[in-house]
Tab-separated table of C-alpha atoms in Angstrom:
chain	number	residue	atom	x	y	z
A	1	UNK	CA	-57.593	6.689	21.490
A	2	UNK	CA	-57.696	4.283	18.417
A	3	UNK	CA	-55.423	1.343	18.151
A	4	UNK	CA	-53.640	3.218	15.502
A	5	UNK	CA	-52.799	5.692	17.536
A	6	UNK	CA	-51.415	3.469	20.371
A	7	UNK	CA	-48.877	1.694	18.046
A	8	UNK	CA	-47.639	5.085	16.511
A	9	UNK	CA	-46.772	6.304	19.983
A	10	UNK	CA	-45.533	2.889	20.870
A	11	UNK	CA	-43.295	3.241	17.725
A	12	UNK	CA	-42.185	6.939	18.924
A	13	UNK	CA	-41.844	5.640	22.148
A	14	UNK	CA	-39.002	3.252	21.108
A	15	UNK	CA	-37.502	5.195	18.349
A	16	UNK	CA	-37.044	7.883	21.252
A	17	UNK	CA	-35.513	5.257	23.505
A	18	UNK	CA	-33.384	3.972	20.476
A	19	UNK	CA	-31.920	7.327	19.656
A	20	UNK	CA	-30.916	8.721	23.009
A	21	UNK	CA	-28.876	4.814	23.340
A	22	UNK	CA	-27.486	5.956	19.936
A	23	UNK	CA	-26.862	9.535	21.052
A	24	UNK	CA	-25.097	7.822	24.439
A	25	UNK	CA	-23.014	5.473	23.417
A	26	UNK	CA	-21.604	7.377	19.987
A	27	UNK	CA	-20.254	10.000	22.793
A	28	UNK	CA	-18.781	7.432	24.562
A	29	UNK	CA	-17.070	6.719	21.654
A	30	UNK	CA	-16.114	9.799	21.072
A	31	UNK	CA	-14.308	10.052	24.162
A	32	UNK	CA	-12.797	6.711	24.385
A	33	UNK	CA	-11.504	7.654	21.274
A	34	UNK	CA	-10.078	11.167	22.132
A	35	UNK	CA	-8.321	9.484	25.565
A	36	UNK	CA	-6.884	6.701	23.294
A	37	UNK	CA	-5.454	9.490	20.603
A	38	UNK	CA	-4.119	11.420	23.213
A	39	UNK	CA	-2.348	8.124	24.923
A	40	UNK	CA	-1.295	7.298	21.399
A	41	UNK	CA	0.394	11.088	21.438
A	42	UNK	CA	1.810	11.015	24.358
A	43	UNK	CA	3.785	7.560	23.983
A	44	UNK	CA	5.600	9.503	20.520
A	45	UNK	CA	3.013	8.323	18.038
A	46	UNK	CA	2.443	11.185	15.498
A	47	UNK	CA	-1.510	10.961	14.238
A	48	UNK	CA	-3.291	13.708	11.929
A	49	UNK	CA	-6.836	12.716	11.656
A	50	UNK	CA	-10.276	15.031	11.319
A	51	UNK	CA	-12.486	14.945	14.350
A	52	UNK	CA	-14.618	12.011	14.323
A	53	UNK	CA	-18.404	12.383	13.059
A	54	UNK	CA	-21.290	9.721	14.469
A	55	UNK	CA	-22.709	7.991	12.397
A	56	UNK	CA	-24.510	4.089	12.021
A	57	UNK	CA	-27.803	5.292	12.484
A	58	UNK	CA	-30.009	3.157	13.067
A	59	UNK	CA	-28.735	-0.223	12.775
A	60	UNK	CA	-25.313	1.041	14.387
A	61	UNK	CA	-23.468	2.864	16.530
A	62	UNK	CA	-20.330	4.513	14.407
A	63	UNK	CA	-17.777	7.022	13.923
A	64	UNK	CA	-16.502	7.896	11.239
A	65	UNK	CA	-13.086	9.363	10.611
A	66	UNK	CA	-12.273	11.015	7.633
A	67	UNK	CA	-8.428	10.945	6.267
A	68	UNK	CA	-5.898	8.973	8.885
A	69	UNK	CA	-2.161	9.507	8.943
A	70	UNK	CA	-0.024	7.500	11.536
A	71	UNK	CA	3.509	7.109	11.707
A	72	UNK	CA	4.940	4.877	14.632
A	73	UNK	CA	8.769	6.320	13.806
A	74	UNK	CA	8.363	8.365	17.222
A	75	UNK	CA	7.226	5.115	19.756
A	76	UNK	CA	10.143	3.009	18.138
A	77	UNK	CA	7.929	1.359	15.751
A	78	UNK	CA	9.200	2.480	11.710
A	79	UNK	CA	6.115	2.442	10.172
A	80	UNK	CA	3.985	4.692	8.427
A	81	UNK	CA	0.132	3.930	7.647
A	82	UNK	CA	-2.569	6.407	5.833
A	83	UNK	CA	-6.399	5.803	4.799
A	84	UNK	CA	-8.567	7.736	3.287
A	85	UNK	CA	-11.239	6.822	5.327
A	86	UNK	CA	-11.787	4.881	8.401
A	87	UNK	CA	-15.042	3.847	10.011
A	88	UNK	CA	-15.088	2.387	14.007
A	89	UNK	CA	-18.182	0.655	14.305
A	90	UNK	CA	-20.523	-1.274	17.276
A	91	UNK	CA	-23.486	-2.960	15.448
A	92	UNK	CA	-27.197	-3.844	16.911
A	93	UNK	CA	-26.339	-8.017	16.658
A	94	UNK	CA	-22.928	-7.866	18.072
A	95	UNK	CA	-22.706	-4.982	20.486
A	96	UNK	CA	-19.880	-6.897	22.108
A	97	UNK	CA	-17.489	-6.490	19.141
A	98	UNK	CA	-15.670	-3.374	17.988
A	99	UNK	CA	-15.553	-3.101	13.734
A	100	UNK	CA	-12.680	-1.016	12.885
A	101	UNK	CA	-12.900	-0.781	8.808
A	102	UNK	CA	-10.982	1.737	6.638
A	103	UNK	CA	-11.991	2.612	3.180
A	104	UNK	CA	-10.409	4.386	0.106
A	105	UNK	CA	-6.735	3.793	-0.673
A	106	UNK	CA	-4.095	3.057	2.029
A	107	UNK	CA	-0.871	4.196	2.046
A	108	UNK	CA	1.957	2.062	4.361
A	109	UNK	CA	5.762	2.396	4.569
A	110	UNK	CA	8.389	0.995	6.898
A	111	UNK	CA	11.423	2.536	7.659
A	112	UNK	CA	13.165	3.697	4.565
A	113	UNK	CA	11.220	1.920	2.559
A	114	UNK	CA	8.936	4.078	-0.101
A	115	UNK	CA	5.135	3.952	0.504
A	116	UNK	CA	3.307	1.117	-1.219
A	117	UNK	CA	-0.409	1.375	-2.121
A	118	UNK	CA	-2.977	-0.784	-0.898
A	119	UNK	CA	-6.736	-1.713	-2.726
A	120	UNK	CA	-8.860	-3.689	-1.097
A	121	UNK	CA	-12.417	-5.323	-1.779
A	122	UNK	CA	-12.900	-5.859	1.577
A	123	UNK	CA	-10.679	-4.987	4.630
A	124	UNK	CA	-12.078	-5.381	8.340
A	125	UNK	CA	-10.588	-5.582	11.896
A	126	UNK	CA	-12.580	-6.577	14.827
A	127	UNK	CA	-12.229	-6.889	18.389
A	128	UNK	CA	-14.254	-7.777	21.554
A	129	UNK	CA	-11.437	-7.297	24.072
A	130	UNK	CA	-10.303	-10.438	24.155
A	131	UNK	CA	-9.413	-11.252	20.473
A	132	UNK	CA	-8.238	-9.734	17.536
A	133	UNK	CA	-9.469	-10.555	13.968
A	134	UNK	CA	-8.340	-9.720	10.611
A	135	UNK	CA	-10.015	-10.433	7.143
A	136	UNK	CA	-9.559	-9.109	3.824
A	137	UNK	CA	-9.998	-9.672	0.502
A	138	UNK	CA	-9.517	-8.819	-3.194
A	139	UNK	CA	-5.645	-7.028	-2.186
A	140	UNK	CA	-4.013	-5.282	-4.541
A	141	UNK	CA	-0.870	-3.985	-3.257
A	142	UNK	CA	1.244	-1.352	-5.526
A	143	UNK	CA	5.143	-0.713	-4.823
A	144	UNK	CA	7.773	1.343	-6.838
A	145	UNK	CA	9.053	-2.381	-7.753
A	146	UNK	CA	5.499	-3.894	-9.145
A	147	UNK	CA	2.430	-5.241	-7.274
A	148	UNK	CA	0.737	-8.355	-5.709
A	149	UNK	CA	-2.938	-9.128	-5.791
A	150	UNK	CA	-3.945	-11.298	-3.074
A	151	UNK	CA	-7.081	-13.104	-3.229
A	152	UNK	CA	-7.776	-13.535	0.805
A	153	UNK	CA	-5.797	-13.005	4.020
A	154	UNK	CA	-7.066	-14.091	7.671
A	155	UNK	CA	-5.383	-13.081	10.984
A	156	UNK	CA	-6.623	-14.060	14.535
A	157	UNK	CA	-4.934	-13.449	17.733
A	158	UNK	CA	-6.518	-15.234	21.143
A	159	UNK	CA	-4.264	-15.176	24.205
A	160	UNK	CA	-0.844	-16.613	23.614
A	161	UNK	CA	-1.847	-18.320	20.040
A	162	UNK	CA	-1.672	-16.494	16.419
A	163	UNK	CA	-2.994	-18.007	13.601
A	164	UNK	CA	-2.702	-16.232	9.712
A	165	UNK	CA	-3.545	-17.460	6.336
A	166	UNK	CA	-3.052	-16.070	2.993
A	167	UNK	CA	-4.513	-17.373	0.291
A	168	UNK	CA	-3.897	-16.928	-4.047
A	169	UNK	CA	-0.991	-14.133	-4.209
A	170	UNK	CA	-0.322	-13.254	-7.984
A	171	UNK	CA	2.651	-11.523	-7.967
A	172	UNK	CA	3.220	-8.564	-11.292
A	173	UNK	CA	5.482	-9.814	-14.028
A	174	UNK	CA	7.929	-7.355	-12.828
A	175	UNK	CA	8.593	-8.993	-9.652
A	176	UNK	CA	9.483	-11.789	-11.355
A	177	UNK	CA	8.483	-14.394	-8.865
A	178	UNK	CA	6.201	-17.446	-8.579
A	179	UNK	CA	2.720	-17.231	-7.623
A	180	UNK	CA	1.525	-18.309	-4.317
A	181	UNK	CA	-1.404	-20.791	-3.705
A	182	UNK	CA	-1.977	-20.740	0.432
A	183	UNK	CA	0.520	-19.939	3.510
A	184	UNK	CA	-0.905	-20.635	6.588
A	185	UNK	CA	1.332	-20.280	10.247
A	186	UNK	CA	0.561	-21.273	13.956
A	187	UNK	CA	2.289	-20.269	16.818
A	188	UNK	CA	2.057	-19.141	20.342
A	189	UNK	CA	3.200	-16.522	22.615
A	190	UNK	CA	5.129	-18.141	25.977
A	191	UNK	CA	4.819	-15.038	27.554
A	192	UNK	CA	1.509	-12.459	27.224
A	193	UNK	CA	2.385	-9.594	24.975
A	194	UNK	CA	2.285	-6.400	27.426
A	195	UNK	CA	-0.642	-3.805	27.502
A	196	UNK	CA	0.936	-0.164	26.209
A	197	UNK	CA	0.996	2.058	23.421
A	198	UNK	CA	4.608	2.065	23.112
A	199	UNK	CA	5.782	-0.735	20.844
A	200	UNK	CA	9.679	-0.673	21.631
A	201	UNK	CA	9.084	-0.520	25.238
A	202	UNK	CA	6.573	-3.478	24.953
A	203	UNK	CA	8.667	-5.120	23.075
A	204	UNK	CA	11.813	-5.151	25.511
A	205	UNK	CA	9.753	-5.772	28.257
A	206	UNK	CA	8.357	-9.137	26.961
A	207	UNK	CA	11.623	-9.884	25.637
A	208	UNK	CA	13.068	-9.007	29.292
A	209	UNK	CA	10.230	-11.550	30.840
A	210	UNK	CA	11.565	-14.438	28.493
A	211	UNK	CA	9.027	-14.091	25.759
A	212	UNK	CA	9.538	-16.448	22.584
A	213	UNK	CA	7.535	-17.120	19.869
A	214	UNK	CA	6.918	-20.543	19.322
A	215	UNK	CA	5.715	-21.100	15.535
A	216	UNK	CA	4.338	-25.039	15.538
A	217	UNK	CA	3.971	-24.855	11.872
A	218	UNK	CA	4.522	-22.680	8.894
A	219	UNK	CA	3.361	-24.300	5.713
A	220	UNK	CA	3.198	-22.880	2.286
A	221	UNK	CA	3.168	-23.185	-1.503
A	222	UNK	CA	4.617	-21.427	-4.501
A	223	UNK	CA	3.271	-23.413	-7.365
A	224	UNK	CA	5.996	-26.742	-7.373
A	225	UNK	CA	7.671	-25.599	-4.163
A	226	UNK	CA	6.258	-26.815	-1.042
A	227	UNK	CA	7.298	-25.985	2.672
A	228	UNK	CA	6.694	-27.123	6.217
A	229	UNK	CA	8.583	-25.168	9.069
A	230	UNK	CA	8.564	-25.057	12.830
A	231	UNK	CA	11.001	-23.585	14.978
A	232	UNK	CA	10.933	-20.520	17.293
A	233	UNK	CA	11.758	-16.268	17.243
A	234	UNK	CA	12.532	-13.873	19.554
A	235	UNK	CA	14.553	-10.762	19.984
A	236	UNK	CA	17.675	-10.069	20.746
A	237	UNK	CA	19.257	-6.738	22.846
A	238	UNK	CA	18.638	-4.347	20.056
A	239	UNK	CA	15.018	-5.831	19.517
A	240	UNK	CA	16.202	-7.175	16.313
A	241	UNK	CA	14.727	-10.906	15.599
A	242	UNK	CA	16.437	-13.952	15.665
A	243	UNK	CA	14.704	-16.872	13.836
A	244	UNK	CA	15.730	-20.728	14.311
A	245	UNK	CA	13.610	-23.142	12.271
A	246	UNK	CA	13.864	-26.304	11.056
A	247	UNK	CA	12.111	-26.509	7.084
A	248	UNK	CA	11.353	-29.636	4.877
A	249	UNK	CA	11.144	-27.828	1.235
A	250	UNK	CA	9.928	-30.334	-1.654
A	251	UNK	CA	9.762	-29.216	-5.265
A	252	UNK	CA	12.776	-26.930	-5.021
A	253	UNK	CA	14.137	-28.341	-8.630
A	254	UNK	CA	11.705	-26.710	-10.333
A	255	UNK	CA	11.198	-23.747	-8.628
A	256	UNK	CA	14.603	-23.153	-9.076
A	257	UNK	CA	14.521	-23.616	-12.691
A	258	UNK	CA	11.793	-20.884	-12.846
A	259	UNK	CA	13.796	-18.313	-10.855
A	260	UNK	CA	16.728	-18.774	-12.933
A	261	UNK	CA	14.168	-18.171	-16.283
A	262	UNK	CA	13.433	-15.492	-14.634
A	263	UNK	CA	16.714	-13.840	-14.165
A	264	UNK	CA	15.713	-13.828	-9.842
A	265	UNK	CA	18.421	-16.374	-9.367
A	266	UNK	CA	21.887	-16.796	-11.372
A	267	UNK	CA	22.848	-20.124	-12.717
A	268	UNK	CA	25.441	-21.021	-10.777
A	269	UNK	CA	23.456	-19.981	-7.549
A	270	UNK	CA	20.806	-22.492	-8.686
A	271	UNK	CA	23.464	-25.375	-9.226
A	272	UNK	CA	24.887	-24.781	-5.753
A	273	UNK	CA	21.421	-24.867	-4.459
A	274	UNK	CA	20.652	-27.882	-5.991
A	275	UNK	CA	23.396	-29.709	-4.841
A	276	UNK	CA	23.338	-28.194	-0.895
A	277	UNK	CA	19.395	-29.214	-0.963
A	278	UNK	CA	20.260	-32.831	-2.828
A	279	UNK	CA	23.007	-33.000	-0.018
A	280	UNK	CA	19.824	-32.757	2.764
A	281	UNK	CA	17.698	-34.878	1.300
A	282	UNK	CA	20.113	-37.570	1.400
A	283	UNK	CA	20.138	-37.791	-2.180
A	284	UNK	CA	16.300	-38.882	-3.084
A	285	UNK	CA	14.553	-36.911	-5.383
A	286	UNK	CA	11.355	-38.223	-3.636
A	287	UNK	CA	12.020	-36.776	-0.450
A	288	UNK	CA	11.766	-32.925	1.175
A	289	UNK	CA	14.814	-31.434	2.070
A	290	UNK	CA	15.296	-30.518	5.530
A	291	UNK	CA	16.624	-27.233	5.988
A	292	UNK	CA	18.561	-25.127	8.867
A	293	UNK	CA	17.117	-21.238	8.466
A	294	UNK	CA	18.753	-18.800	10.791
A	295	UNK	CA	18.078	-15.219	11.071
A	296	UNK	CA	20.547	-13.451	13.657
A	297	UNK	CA	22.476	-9.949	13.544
A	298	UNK	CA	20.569	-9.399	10.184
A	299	UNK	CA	22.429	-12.045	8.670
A	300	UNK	CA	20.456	-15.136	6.836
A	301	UNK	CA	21.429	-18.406	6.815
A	302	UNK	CA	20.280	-21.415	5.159
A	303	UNK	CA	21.544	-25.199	5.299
């Protein structure tokens, strides 16, 4: 037997060994899938999806969807989410992490709220068990009202800490509102968010255990108008929120100006606000204004 020979077995050999690991763990897939679907079901989520096809050969282990339609109205969560494609994905150099990527146009509503449309350049969600990532970029979401392009957006979850930052949102001309350069929040969980499918019963039962939200800073910028919060959320009996921060806002003069060009805020509104933010910055037009927010009973209140 030539040497030749020897290597093309040897390359059989493994392509052999590689496929039947491909065949394995894409029907493992398949059925961790199925038994999550059915879980999903069975807490009063309502999914329509295709059956799942493998795919990712040879450099991964995937399945991919088809068209996805989930609506959370059923497990107490109001929201509606559909994609025209999604793809769940283990690759060869991180066989630790799950790759959950949907492609096409989205569709996502909550509550009454009409669907918006959502374009993305890149949009990715990954897991290893232990943490939850999200990254996207090039955004262009479309609502009955106008649309926002967003230029980058990055989520990560770890534990009892949450970190999120998005980054360029140009608002449409129709919206009438001021551009964003970069919002960024920390905070932290004081109790562990409970394992479930059901999101209202999750939700009462970490409220029930004393969970809070503790944000250690919320800082963002609208062109002039500059903000630095911290403060803490929870939720009350009907698992409504209730938000108590403390914010220093800077730049609020001309920000103001621009909303009332734009016809967002009246006049008089922006006078008022002007003199209630003068009032709390203890009347230097060098210094932030430190704000009061509260969110309770659906009512907000600033200052």
């Amino acid at each position: 037997m030539t040497r030749t020979r020897v290597a093309l077995l040897g390359v059989a050999a493994v392509a052999a060994v590689h496929g039947v690991g491909w065949a394995y763990v894409t029907g493992r897939m398949q059925a961790e899938y199925a038994a999550a679907l059915d879980g999903m079901r069975q807490a009063g989520w309502s999914v329509v999806t295709e059956a799942p096809q493998r795919a990712g050969w040879p450099s991964s282990a995937a399945l991919r969807l088809g068209a996805v339609q989930v609506d959370g109205t059923g497990a107490g969560l109001p929201v509606r989410w559909r994609a025209e494609q999604v793809r769940i994905a283990l690759h060869a150099t991180s066989p630790g992490t799950l790759h959950v990527v949907p492609a096409g146009a989205m569709y996502l509503g909550v509550g009454s709220f009409p669907d918006c449309r959502i374009d993305a350049g890149m949009l990715e969600g990954t897991t290893d068990g232990s943490a939850y990532d999200l990254a996207a970029r090039g955004l262009l979401i479309e609502g009955s009202g106008g649309s926002v392009a967003i230029e980058g957006l990055q989520a990560h979850a770890a534990g009892l800490m949450i970190e999120a930052t998005l980054i360029g949102a140009a608002p449409s001309p129709s919206l009438r509102l001021p551009a964003v350069g970069r919002w960024s929040i920390e905070a932290s969980l004081t109790e562990p968010w409970p394992a479930g499918s059901n999101p209202a019963v999750q939700a009462a039962t970490w409220r029930d255990s004393g969970g809070t939200v503790v944000v250690s800073h919320a800082q963002g910028r609208a062109e002039a108008l500059a903000v630095d919060a911290a403060g803490t959320a929870r939720l009350d009996d009907t698992l409504q929120p209730v938000l108590s921060l403390t914010a220093k806002v800077s730049g609020y003069r001309p920000a103001l100006d621009k909303l009332v060009a734009a016809g967002v805020v009246t006049a008089p509104a922006a006078t008022a606000a002007r003199a209630v933010l003068g009032l709390l910055s203890g009347h230097d037009a060098q210094a932030p204004a430190t704000v009061p927010v509260r969110l309770d009973g659906g009512v907000l209140a600033i200052a």
